Amino acid sequence: MSSLELYIPRQQITRSAIINCSPKAIKQELKELPLANMPAALRQTCALLSLINRTKFSDSARLGIMQCFDNTFRNINDYYHSKSQQYIQQITPTEQHKLSELKEEMAFGYKIILQEALTRDDMNHKPMPDIVYMAMFYLCQCLMQHYDTFTQPGLYLWKEVNHLFKFAEDHKFHRIAVKRQFQPIAGENVEELYKQIMLVEMANPYHLAPGEAWFLYSYLGKHANYARLTDSPEQSDPSQYFSINLNSEQRPHNAFSHTQRSEDPIRYLFPEKLVTLLDQHVSTLAGGHRPAEIGIPTATKTQQIIELLCNVKEVWRQSRHRLGLRIPCNSFTAIVWGVDTIHQLLSPEKQKEVLQDSQLHRTTGRMVNESENGFCLKLTHVNYADFHNGQVIAMRSDKQSHPRWILGIIRWQQQDSEAQESLVGVEYIRGLVRPITLKTLSESKTHRTTDGLLVTNKVNGRQQHSVLVSAGVYIPGKGLQLEVPQQGKEYDIQADDLLQHTSCVDRFSFKAYVA
């Protein structure tokens, strides 16, 4: 790489525009932030740092200033991240935008220091491992923000992450430890941090439930060193590694999807040892240990982490082969989501009811392609209530010859905030769907009633039935009374095998209840 290409804002404001740009003065100003009112503190921090990043002054002071902002960033970041099951707190769109802006400005600050050091040939008088690491750290934070909001990052983000790693590798400080403590945990040197964000990307973060990308990031911050990054495929099976072009604006990809040029600096990431460790950690958690023991926040539910790690392992193995046929189409679709809303839609006695909440769970869009196992939707609005990965969705398109609703599970989503569009990947749930009501069998006079969906599918000429309900209803062996309003019939059943499970819904088989 002949030069390091970084995007930074122009420094076109004279120093006199700011009263004092010394680290001491900035530190005092940051101390006076109204931390009791964090949204206001976030706005003021963004405004101050944006001004500093666009002001001309000696770079000797800029590093000290950025280290002051590091501490402020940690306070703000800790506030907006909790240790609850949903790792990032629910915040307003304005705060979400400002948090993203702060991360971008933090990256700008360190990139300016690096660029000025290169311009003045001052490499030997600066702590270059720390500067490159911090620039990459905040770029990774920007990427994680996009994963958290299911939005697509700009291409310059991956380009700069790749270029920074190549720069550190060329100058042989990519494995020098940087003594910084972060929550969530980040890799201890440039290479470990680079592998950490690459592994998150290769786990298809847009397929994860809200907040799970941060759980994975924290886990990999402690264990990404088990993955190998080399400059040779070592005559290995291409299905065993991922390829990274350090000159590219693209994220890492599997070896089957791109043609490599001999002049490109290619690196190969092998996750096989990490997969082995991951299997061990799944066994550890299943044996009763806490998630904190493997590097994940303590308040996280153990079962959720087991499912996440198993899912990530399968994605790392299978994504290298996801080259199935997608048939393009352009069909108008009506869409609803959530068990309760779909139940209401399919129930004749409820179709005329107008429930305010249900209006939040309906929209229209277009089906843009279809495969054997699912389809892709393009929606023109991106902010929906309870529209999460793992949620059940019902779709009816204008290309269907009969007005039957088709069920599926939302598996991934990517949003384009500028175009106000989002792409949503849905996995089919095959079969006829009918609304049902479930009641807990009990000797007491009170019964808990739950809305559900009955899915009937033919397998080898025989009908197979399963029940789809909101997550948390299913208990193995639980006795239930299943009522089918359309037929006016009731059945006593016993919950059997769990067929599908997400953070939003459970689908299980059942059998005749035996008292």
Short mmCIF file of C-alpha atoms in Angstrom, two decimals:
data_model
loop_
_atom_site.label_atom_id
_atom_site.label_comp_id
_atom_site.label_asym_id
_atom_site.label_seq_id
_atom_site.Cartn_x
_atom_site.Cartn_y
_atom_site.Cartn_z
CA MET A 1 0.00 0.00 0.00
CA SER A 2 1.69 3.18 -1.20
CA SER A 3 -0.27 5.49 1.09
CA LEU A 4 -2.80 5.31 3.89
CA GLU A 5 -6.15 6.61 2.66
CA LEU A 6 -8.33 7.96 5.46
CA TYR A 7 -11.40 10.15 5.36
CA ILE A 8 -11.11 13.13 7.74
CA PRO A 9 -12.90 16.51 7.90
CA ARG A 10 -11.05 19.61 6.76
CA GLN A 11 -9.45 21.73 9.48
CA GLN A 12 -10.64 25.13 8.25
CA ILE A 13 -11.44 26.89 11.54
CA THR A 14 -8.68 29.00 13.07
CA ARG A 15 -7.64 28.32 16.64
CA SER A 16 -8.91 31.71 17.76
CA ALA A 17 -12.45 30.41 17.24
CA ILE A 18 -11.99 28.33 20.39
CA ILE A 19 -10.95 29.96 23.66
CA ASN A 20 -8.44 27.29 24.63
CA CYS A 21 -7.50 24.06 22.86
CA SER A 22 -5.13 22.75 25.52
CA PRO A 23 -5.80 19.28 26.98
CA LYS A 24 -6.13 20.84 30.43
CA ALA A 25 -8.85 23.26 29.29
CA ILE A 26 -10.74 20.57 27.37
CA LYS A 27 -10.54 18.21 30.34
CA GLN A 28 -12.09 20.87 32.56
CA GLU A 29 -14.85 21.55 30.06
CA LEU A 30 -15.67 17.84 29.84
CA LYS A 31 -15.79 17.66 33.63
CA GLU A 32 -18.55 20.26 33.57
CA LEU A 33 -20.81 18.21 31.30
CA PRO A 34 -24.31 17.63 32.77
CA LEU A 35 -23.92 13.86 33.20
CA ALA A 36 -27.16 13.78 35.18
CA ASN A 37 -28.84 14.66 31.88
CA MET A 38 -27.05 12.25 29.53
CA PRO A 39 -28.86 13.26 26.29
CA ALA A 40 -27.72 16.85 26.87
CA ALA A 41 -24.19 15.69 27.73
CA LEU A 42 -24.12 13.61 24.53
CA ARG A 43 -25.16 16.62 22.41
CA GLN A 44 -22.58 18.91 24.03
CA THR A 45 -19.78 16.33 23.65
CA CYS A 46 -20.57 15.86 19.96
CA ALA A 47 -20.63 19.62 19.36
CA LEU A 48 -17.32 20.22 21.16
CA LEU A 49 -15.47 17.34 19.49
CA SER A 50 -16.85 18.26 16.06
CA LEU A 51 -15.49 21.78 16.50
CA ILE A 52 -12.07 20.51 17.64
CA ASN A 53 -11.83 18.08 14.69
CA ARG A 54 -12.34 20.97 12.29
CA THR A 55 -9.95 23.40 13.97
CA LYS A 56 -6.31 23.99 13.02
CA PHE A 57 -3.81 23.69 15.85
CA SER A 58 -0.65 21.81 16.71
CA ASP A 59 -1.08 18.04 16.68
CA SER A 60 1.09 17.81 19.82
CA ALA A 61 -1.98 18.72 21.88
CA ARG A 62 -4.52 16.72 19.90
CA LEU A 63 -3.54 13.34 21.32
CA GLY A 64 -3.97 14.57 24.90
CA ILE A 65 -7.34 16.07 23.98
CA MET A 66 -8.53 12.79 22.45
CA GLN A 67 -7.50 10.89 25.57
CA CYS A 68 -9.73 13.24 27.56
CA PHE A 69 -12.60 12.45 25.20
CA ASP A 70 -11.88 8.71 25.61
CA ASN A 71 -12.92 8.91 29.26
CA THR A 72 -16.06 10.89 28.41
CA PHE A 73 -16.96 8.40 25.69
CA ARG A 74 -16.75 5.54 28.19
CA ASN A 75 -19.13 7.31 30.56
CA ILE A 76 -21.64 7.96 27.78
CA ASN A 77 -21.26 4.50 26.29
CA ASP A 78 -21.72 2.83 29.67
CA TYR A 79 -24.92 4.80 30.18
CA TYR A 80 -26.44 3.73 26.87
CA HIS A 81 -25.40 0.11 27.28
CA SER A 82 -26.90 -2.00 30.04
CA LYS A 83 -26.04 -5.44 31.29
CA SER A 84 -29.59 -6.65 30.84
CA GLN A 85 -30.77 -9.16 28.28
CA GLN A 86 -31.13 -6.42 25.65
CA TYR A 87 -27.59 -5.14 25.68
CA ILE A 88 -28.18 -1.70 24.23
CA GLN A 89 -30.91 0.30 25.90
CA GLN A 90 -33.95 1.59 24.07
CA ILE A 91 -33.12 5.18 23.14
CA THR A 92 -34.75 7.81 20.98
CA PRO A 93 -33.83 8.09 17.28
CA THR A 94 -32.20 11.44 18.04
CA GLU A 95 -29.99 9.92 20.73
CA GLN A 96 -29.19 6.98 18.46
CA HIS A 97 -28.08 9.42 15.76
CA LYS A 98 -25.98 11.44 18.21
CA LEU A 99 -24.33 8.30 19.61
CA SER A 100 -23.40 7.31 16.06
CA GLU A 101 -22.10 10.82 15.41
CA LEU A 102 -19.96 10.71 18.56
CA LYS A 103 -18.33 7.44 17.50
CA GLU A 104 -17.60 8.84 14.05
CA GLU A 105 -16.07 12.01 15.53
CA MET A 106 -13.93 9.94 17.93
CA ALA A 107 -12.57 8.02 14.93
CA PHE A 108 -11.96 11.33 13.11
CA GLY A 109 -9.87 12.61 16.02
CA TYR A 110 -7.42 9.71 15.96
CA LYS A 111 -7.31 9.58 12.15
CA ILE A 112 -6.36 13.28 12.09
CA ILE A 113 -3.46 12.58 14.49
CA LEU A 114 -2.30 9.68 12.33
CA GLN A 115 -2.60 11.62 9.09
CA GLU A 116 -0.64 14.58 10.51
CA ALA A 117 2.10 12.27 11.77
CA LEU A 118 2.44 10.75 8.30
CA THR A 119 2.43 14.16 6.62
CA ARG A 120 5.24 15.40 8.89
CA ASP A 121 7.12 12.07 8.83
CA ASP A 122 6.74 11.93 12.61
CA MET A 123 6.22 8.18 12.94
CA ASN A 124 8.95 7.68 15.53
CA HIS A 125 7.75 10.38 17.92
CA LYS A 126 4.18 9.16 18.32
CA PRO A 127 2.71 6.09 20.08
CA MET A 128 1.64 4.69 16.69
CA PRO A 129 0.27 1.34 17.98
CA ASP A 130 -2.09 3.22 20.31
CA ILE A 131 -3.17 5.77 17.68
CA VAL A 132 -3.91 3.15 14.99
CA TYR A 133 -5.64 0.93 17.54
CA MET A 134 -7.90 3.73 18.77
CA ALA A 135 -8.80 4.82 15.24
CA MET A 136 -9.74 1.23 14.41
CA PHE A 137 -11.57 0.82 17.73
CA TYR A 138 -13.93 3.71 17.00
CA LEU A 139 -14.45 2.57 13.41
CA CYS A 140 -15.46 -0.83 14.85
CA GLN A 141 -17.83 0.98 17.20
CA CYS A 142 -19.39 2.65 14.15
CA LEU A 143 -19.83 -0.74 12.48
CA MET A 144 -21.40 -2.19 15.62
CA GLN A 145 -23.80 0.77 15.72
CA HIS A 146 -24.93 -0.15 12.20
CA TYR A 147 -25.43 -3.78 13.24
CA ASP A 148 -27.41 -2.67 16.26
CA THR A 149 -29.76 -0.57 14.11
CA PHE A 150 -29.76 -3.01 11.15
CA THR A 151 -28.44 -0.32 8.81
CA GLN A 152 -25.78 -0.65 6.11
CA PRO A 153 -22.40 1.01 6.80
CA GLY A 154 -20.76 3.24 4.22
CA LEU A 155 -18.06 1.55 2.19
CA TYR A 156 -15.36 3.82 3.60
CA LEU A 157 -15.71 2.11 6.99
CA TRP A 158 -14.53 -1.29 5.76
CA LYS A 159 -11.94 0.34 3.51
CA GLU A 160 -10.40 2.20 6.45
CA VAL A 161 -10.51 -0.79 8.80
CA ASN A 162 -8.69 -2.87 6.17
CA HIS A 163 -6.17 -0.10 5.43
CA LEU A 164 -5.40 0.52 9.09
CA PHE A 165 -4.68 -3.15 9.68
CA LYS A 166 -2.45 -3.27 6.59
CA PHE A 167 -0.63 -0.17 7.81
CA ALA A 168 -0.02 -1.69 11.26
CA GLU A 169 1.07 -4.98 9.69
CA ASP A 170 3.50 -3.24 7.32
CA HIS A 171 5.09 -1.39 10.24
CA LYS A 172 5.10 -4.56 12.39
CA PHE A 173 3.19 -3.24 15.39
CA HIS A 174 -0.11 -5.06 14.74
CA ARG A 175 0.64 -7.48 17.60
CA ILE A 176 1.85 -4.97 20.17
CA ALA A 177 -0.52 -4.94 23.13
CA VAL A 178 -2.42 -1.72 23.82
CA LYS A 179 -3.16 -1.24 27.51
CA ARG A 180 -6.77 -0.07 27.30
CA GLN A 181 -9.77 -1.39 29.22
CA PHE A 182 -13.08 -1.39 27.39
CA GLN A 183 -16.59 -2.64 28.01
CA PRO A 184 -17.66 -4.51 25.97
CA ILE A 185 -14.26 -6.18 25.81
CA ALA A 186 -12.07 -5.33 22.81
CA GLY A 187 -9.02 -7.19 21.48
CA GLU A 188 -5.70 -6.29 23.10
CA ASN A 189 -3.86 -5.33 19.90
CA VAL A 190 -4.65 -4.21 16.35
CA GLU A 191 -4.72 -7.75 14.96
CA GLU A 192 -6.99 -9.12 17.68
CA LEU A 193 -9.37 -6.17 17.30
CA TYR A 194 -9.34 -6.67 13.52
CA LYS A 195 -10.20 -10.36 13.87
CA GLN A 196 -12.88 -9.51 16.43
CA ILE A 197 -14.87 -7.26 14.06
CA MET A 198 -14.26 -9.60 11.11
CA LEU A 199 -15.71 -12.54 13.02
CA VAL A 200 -18.77 -10.52 14.04
CA GLU A 201 -19.33 -9.61 10.38
CA MET A 202 -18.91 -13.23 9.26
CA ALA A 203 -21.57 -14.28 11.78
CA ASN A 204 -24.20 -12.40 9.74
CA PRO A 205 -25.05 -9.78 12.42
CA TYR A 206 -28.15 -8.70 10.48
CA HIS A 207 -29.56 -12.17 11.21
CA LEU A 208 -29.23 -11.81 14.98
CA ALA A 209 -31.88 -10.70 17.45
CA PRO A 210 -31.64 -7.12 18.82
CA GLY A 211 -28.61 -6.72 21.09
CA GLU A 212 -27.05 -10.11 20.26
CA ALA A 213 -24.32 -8.59 18.06
CA TRP A 214 -22.98 -6.87 21.21
CA PHE A 215 -22.98 -10.17 23.14
CA LEU A 216 -20.95 -11.73 20.33
CA TYR A 217 -18.60 -8.73 20.15
CA SER A 218 -17.92 -9.01 23.88
CA TYR A 219 -17.31 -12.76 23.62
CA LEU A 220 -14.92 -12.37 20.68
CA GLY A 221 -13.05 -9.57 22.44
CA LYS A 222 -11.78 -12.27 24.78
CA HIS A 223 -11.45 -15.19 22.37
CA ALA A 224 -10.80 -13.88 18.83
CA ASN A 225 -7.12 -14.80 19.30
CA TYR A 226 -8.11 -18.44 18.73
CA ALA A 227 -8.87 -17.64 15.07
CA ARG A 228 -5.84 -17.71 12.76
CA LEU A 229 -5.12 -14.90 10.29
CA THR A 230 -2.50 -15.77 7.66
CA ASP A 231 -1.31 -14.62 4.23
CA SER A 232 -1.60 -18.11 2.73
CA PRO A 233 -4.52 -20.55 2.38
CA GLU A 234 -2.01 -23.32 3.23
CA GLN A 235 -3.48 -25.68 0.63
CA SER A 236 -6.57 -25.91 2.77
CA ASP A 237 -10.10 -26.66 1.67
CA PRO A 238 -11.65 -23.28 0.70
CA SER A 239 -14.65 -24.11 2.88
CA GLN A 240 -12.40 -23.85 5.93
CA TYR A 241 -11.49 -20.18 5.68
CA PHE A 242 -12.70 -16.71 4.78
CA SER A 243 -10.84 -14.28 2.51
CA ILE A 244 -10.09 -10.62 3.19
CA ASN A 245 -8.74 -8.22 0.57
CA LEU A 246 -6.85 -5.51 2.44
CA ASN A 247 -7.07 -3.13 -0.53
CA SER A 248 -10.81 -3.53 -0.80
CA GLU A 249 -13.78 -1.52 0.37
CA GLN A 250 -15.62 -4.80 0.92
CA ARG A 251 -16.14 -6.75 4.12
CA PRO A 252 -14.71 -10.30 4.42
CA HIS A 253 -16.24 -12.95 2.18
CA ASN A 254 -16.14 -16.67 1.55
CA ALA A 255 -13.66 -18.11 -0.89
CA PHE A 256 -16.37 -19.12 -3.37
CA SER A 257 -17.97 -15.73 -3.93
CA HIS A 258 -15.08 -13.61 -5.25
CA THR A 259 -12.24 -14.06 -7.73
CA GLN A 260 -8.90 -13.12 -6.22
CA ARG A 261 -6.27 -11.18 -8.14
CA SER A 262 -2.66 -12.20 -7.61
CA GLU A 263 -1.58 -8.61 -6.89
CA ASP A 264 -4.14 -8.10 -4.09
CA PRO A 265 -2.95 -8.39 -0.46
CA ILE A 266 -5.21 -11.25 0.64
CA ARG A 267 -5.45 -12.54 4.19
CA TYR A 268 -7.16 -15.79 5.18
CA LEU A 269 -9.07 -16.18 8.42
CA PHE A 270 -9.43 -19.69 9.84
CA PRO A 271 -11.99 -19.98 12.67
CA GLU A 272 -11.68 -23.76 13.26
CA LYS A 273 -9.92 -23.54 16.67
CA LEU A 274 -12.40 -20.90 17.79
CA VAL A 275 -15.28 -23.18 16.79
CA THR A 276 -13.77 -25.94 18.97
CA LEU A 277 -13.53 -23.51 21.89
CA LEU A 278 -17.07 -22.36 21.24
CA ASP A 279 -18.31 -25.96 21.51
CA GLN A 280 -16.50 -26.28 24.84
CA HIS A 281 -18.13 -23.10 26.11
CA VAL A 282 -21.58 -24.33 25.11
CA SER A 283 -20.94 -27.46 27.19
CA THR A 284 -19.67 -25.29 30.05
CA LEU A 285 -22.83 -23.17 30.04
CA ALA A 286 -25.07 -26.23 29.74
CA GLY A 287 -23.32 -27.57 32.86
CA GLY A 288 -24.54 -24.63 34.92
CA HIS A 289 -21.76 -22.06 34.58
CA ARG A 290 -22.50 -18.36 34.12
CA PRO A 291 -22.03 -16.44 30.84
CA ALA A 292 -19.62 -14.06 32.62
CA GLU A 293 -17.13 -16.92 32.86
CA ILE A 294 -16.72 -16.93 29.08
CA GLY A 295 -16.70 -13.16 28.61
CA ILE A 296 -20.40 -12.24 28.29
CA PRO A 297 -22.31 -9.93 30.69
CA THR A 298 -23.53 -11.68 33.83
CA ALA A 299 -27.20 -10.71 33.60
CA THR A 300 -27.57 -12.46 30.24
CA LYS A 301 -29.78 -15.53 30.18
CA THR A 302 -27.64 -18.64 29.80
CA GLN A 303 -29.99 -20.35 27.35
CA GLN A 304 -29.97 -17.31 25.08
CA ILE A 305 -26.16 -17.37 24.93
CA ILE A 306 -26.09 -21.11 24.23
CA GLU A 307 -28.47 -20.58 21.32
CA LEU A 308 -26.46 -17.60 20.07
CA LEU A 309 -23.15 -19.50 20.10
CA CYS A 310 -24.69 -22.52 18.37
CA ASN A 311 -26.22 -20.26 15.75
CA VAL A 312 -22.93 -18.45 15.14
CA LYS A 313 -21.08 -21.73 14.75
CA GLU A 314 -23.51 -22.92 12.08
CA VAL A 315 -23.37 -19.59 10.25
CA TRP A 316 -19.56 -19.68 10.12
CA ARG A 317 -19.78 -23.16 8.65
CA GLN A 318 -22.70 -22.70 6.28
CA SER A 319 -22.37 -19.13 5.02
CA ARG A 320 -19.51 -20.27 2.84
CA HIS A 321 -21.99 -22.36 0.88
CA ARG A 322 -25.02 -20.07 0.75
CA LEU A 323 -25.13 -19.83 -3.03
CA GLY A 324 -28.67 -21.13 -3.59
CA LEU A 325 -30.80 -19.91 -6.49
CA ARG A 326 -32.77 -16.70 -5.91
CA ILE A 327 -35.58 -16.10 -8.41
CA PRO A 328 -36.19 -12.37 -9.00
CA CYS A 329 -39.76 -11.14 -8.72
CA ASN A 330 -41.64 -7.89 -8.14
CA SER A 331 -44.88 -8.65 -6.35
CA PHE A 332 -46.91 -6.31 -4.15
CA THR A 333 -47.39 -7.80 -0.68
CA ALA A 334 -49.53 -7.17 2.38
CA ILE A 335 -47.64 -7.93 5.60
CA VAL A 336 -48.53 -8.43 9.26
CA TRP A 337 -46.38 -9.71 12.12
CA GLY A 338 -46.69 -11.03 15.63
CA VAL A 339 -48.75 -14.00 16.82
CA ASP A 340 -51.54 -11.85 18.29
CA THR A 341 -51.93 -9.67 15.19
CA ILE A 342 -51.96 -12.64 12.80
CA HIS A 343 -54.44 -14.42 15.07
CA GLN A 344 -56.73 -11.38 14.95
CA LEU A 345 -56.40 -11.16 11.16
CA LEU A 346 -57.38 -14.79 10.62
CA SER A 347 -60.24 -14.85 13.13
CA PRO A 348 -63.59 -14.06 11.41
CA GLU A 349 -65.14 -12.75 14.61
CA LYS A 350 -62.25 -10.34 15.14
CA GLN A 351 -61.65 -9.03 11.64
CA LYS A 352 -63.98 -6.06 12.14
CA GLU A 353 -62.37 -5.08 15.41
CA VAL A 354 -60.10 -2.05 15.28
CA LEU A 355 -57.27 -2.47 17.76
CA GLN A 356 -54.91 0.46 17.95
CA ASP A 357 -51.85 -1.68 18.69
CA SER A 358 -52.44 -3.95 15.70
CA GLN A 359 -52.09 -1.03 13.29
CA LEU A 360 -48.42 -0.85 14.29
CA HIS A 361 -47.96 -4.40 13.07
CA ARG A 362 -49.21 -4.03 9.49
CA THR A 363 -47.62 -2.64 6.36
CA THR A 364 -47.15 -3.23 2.64
CA GLY A 365 -44.09 -3.88 0.52
CA ARG A 366 -42.79 -5.85 -2.41
CA MET A 367 -41.32 -9.34 -2.72
CA VAL A 368 -38.08 -8.91 -4.69
CA ASN A 369 -36.81 -12.50 -4.84
CA GLU A 370 -37.72 -15.99 -3.74
CA SER A 371 -35.81 -19.18 -3.04
CA GLU A 372 -36.80 -22.70 -2.05
CA ASN A 373 -36.68 -21.86 1.66
CA GLY A 374 -37.88 -18.28 1.79
CA PHE A 375 -38.15 -14.87 0.20
CA CYS A 376 -36.84 -11.31 0.40
CA LEU A 377 -39.09 -8.29 0.97
CA LYS A 378 -38.44 -4.61 0.31
CA LEU A 379 -40.30 -2.34 2.72
CA THR A 380 -40.56 1.41 2.37
CA HIS A 381 -40.66 2.23 6.09
CA VAL A 382 -37.99 1.07 8.50
CA ASN A 383 -39.24 1.82 12.03
CA TYR A 384 -41.73 -0.80 13.16
CA ALA A 385 -42.90 -1.87 16.60
CA ASP A 386 -41.74 -5.38 17.57
CA PHE A 387 -40.41 -6.04 14.04
CA HIS A 388 -37.44 -8.11 15.18
CA ASN A 389 -35.41 -10.97 13.77
CA GLY A 390 -37.09 -14.14 14.97
CA GLN A 391 -40.58 -12.64 14.77
CA VAL A 392 -43.36 -14.49 12.91
CA ILE A 393 -44.66 -12.73 9.82
CA ALA A 394 -47.63 -13.40 7.51
CA MET A 395 -47.51 -12.34 3.86
CA ARG A 396 -49.98 -12.35 0.98
CA SER A 397 -48.82 -11.27 -2.48
CA ASP A 398 -50.68 -10.24 -5.62
CA LYS A 399 -49.14 -13.11 -7.57
CA GLN A 400 -51.01 -15.70 -5.50
CA SER A 401 -54.06 -17.25 -7.16
CA HIS A 402 -55.96 -17.45 -3.86
CA PRO A 403 -56.10 -15.15 -0.83
CA ARG A 404 -54.10 -17.37 1.53
CA TRP A 405 -51.68 -15.95 4.05
CA ILE A 406 -48.20 -17.51 4.09
CA LEU A 407 -46.23 -17.72 7.33
CA GLY A 408 -42.53 -17.18 7.84
CA ILE A 409 -39.88 -16.19 10.37
CA ILE A 410 -37.92 -12.96 9.94
CA ARG A 411 -34.28 -14.05 9.71
CA TRP A 412 -32.44 -10.87 8.77
CA GLN A 413 -32.98 -7.23 7.90
CA GLN A 414 -30.88 -4.45 6.45
CA GLN A 415 -32.01 -0.84 6.44
CA ASP A 416 -31.09 2.03 4.17
CA SER A 417 -31.94 5.13 6.20
CA GLU A 418 -31.28 7.52 3.29
CA ALA A 419 -33.64 5.72 0.91
CA GLN A 420 -36.08 4.97 3.76
CA GLU A 421 -36.15 1.33 2.65
CA SER A 422 -35.29 -1.97 4.26
CA LEU A 423 -34.66 -5.45 2.94
CA VAL A 424 -36.05 -8.31 5.03
CA GLY A 425 -35.22 -12.00 4.65
CA VAL A 426 -37.98 -14.44 5.63
CA GLU A 427 -37.76 -18.22 6.08
CA TYR A 428 -40.92 -20.11 5.12
CA ILE A 429 -43.11 -21.97 7.60
CA ARG A 430 -44.86 -24.39 5.29
CA GLY A 431 -48.49 -25.36 5.74
CA LEU A 432 -52.04 -24.13 6.25
CA VAL A 433 -52.39 -21.72 9.18
CA ARG A 434 -55.47 -21.29 11.41
CA PRO A 435 -56.07 -19.19 14.55
CA ILE A 436 -56.41 -21.12 17.80
CA THR A 437 -56.78 -20.41 21.51
CA LEU A 438 -54.79 -22.27 24.15
CA LYS A 439 -55.95 -22.69 27.74
CA THR A 440 -53.88 -24.15 30.54
CA LEU A 441 -55.51 -27.29 31.96
CA SER A 442 -55.96 -26.78 35.68
CA GLU A 443 -58.23 -27.98 38.49
CA SER A 444 -58.82 -24.37 39.50
CA LYS A 445 -61.63 -22.35 37.97
CA THR A 446 -59.23 -19.82 36.44
CA HIS A 447 -57.61 -20.63 33.12
CA ARG A 448 -54.86 -18.68 31.40
CA THR A 449 -55.80 -18.07 27.77
CA THR A 450 -53.21 -17.53 25.02
CA ASP A 451 -53.70 -16.83 21.33
CA GLY A 452 -51.77 -19.06 18.97
CA LEU A 453 -51.59 -20.37 15.41
CA LEU A 454 -52.12 -23.95 14.24
CA VAL A 455 -49.89 -24.97 11.33
CA THR A 456 -50.93 -28.05 9.34
CA ASN A 457 -48.56 -29.53 6.78
CA LYS A 458 -48.55 -32.75 4.73
CA VAL A 459 -45.49 -34.96 5.06
CA ASN A 460 -45.44 -38.26 3.12
CA GLY A 461 -49.19 -37.99 2.61
CA ARG A 462 -49.95 -37.57 6.31
CA GLN A 463 -51.04 -34.41 8.06
CA GLN A 464 -48.75 -33.05 10.74
CA HIS A 465 -49.87 -30.35 13.17
CA SER A 466 -47.83 -27.89 15.21
CA VAL A 467 -48.60 -24.85 17.37
CA LEU A 468 -46.95 -21.44 17.04
CA VAL A 469 -47.08 -19.17 20.13
CA SER A 470 -45.22 -16.24 21.64
CA ALA A 471 -41.91 -17.20 23.26
CA GLY A 472 -42.21 -18.41 26.84
CA VAL A 473 -45.55 -20.21 26.54
CA TYR A 474 -44.06 -23.60 25.64
CA ILE A 475 -43.26 -25.97 28.51
CA PRO A 476 -42.44 -29.63 27.66
CA GLY A 477 -45.25 -31.96 28.70
CA LYS A 478 -47.56 -29.12 29.68
CA GLY A 479 -51.27 -29.89 29.46
CA LEU A 480 -53.28 -27.52 27.28
CA GLN A 481 -56.74 -27.17 25.85
CA LEU A 482 -56.61 -26.30 22.15
CA GLU A 483 -59.67 -24.54 20.74
CA VAL A 484 -60.17 -24.07 16.98
CA PRO A 485 -62.79 -21.30 16.63
CA GLN A 486 -63.36 -21.92 12.92
CA GLN A 487 -64.38 -25.52 13.66
CA GLY A 488 -65.97 -24.94 17.05
CA LYS A 489 -63.92 -27.81 18.46
CA GLU A 490 -61.74 -28.28 21.53
CA TYR A 491 -58.93 -30.77 22.09
CA ASP A 492 -56.95 -31.70 25.20
CA ILE A 493 -53.28 -31.88 24.20
CA GLN A 494 -49.85 -32.20 25.71
CA ALA A 495 -46.92 -30.06 24.49
CA ASP A 496 -44.32 -32.28 22.84
CA ASP A 497 -41.11 -31.47 20.91
CA LEU A 498 -39.91 -27.89 20.37
CA LEU A 499 -39.59 -27.53 16.58
CA GLN A 500 -38.50 -23.89 16.34
CA HIS A 501 -37.42 -21.34 18.91
CA THR A 502 -36.49 -17.66 18.60
CA SER A 503 -36.47 -14.75 21.02
CA CYS A 504 -40.03 -13.93 19.82
CA VAL A 505 -41.85 -17.22 19.15
CA ASP A 506 -41.91 -20.95 19.88
CA ARG A 507 -43.27 -23.66 17.61
CA PHE A 508 -43.93 -27.11 19.04
CA SER A 509 -45.60 -30.39 18.19
CA PHE A 510 -48.23 -31.94 20.47
CA LYS A 511 -49.98 -35.21 21.20
CA ALA A 512 -53.22 -36.33 22.80
CA TYR A 513 -53.28 -35.48 26.48
CA VAL A 514 -52.97 -38.38 28.89
CA ALA A 515 -54.05 -37.57 32.44
#
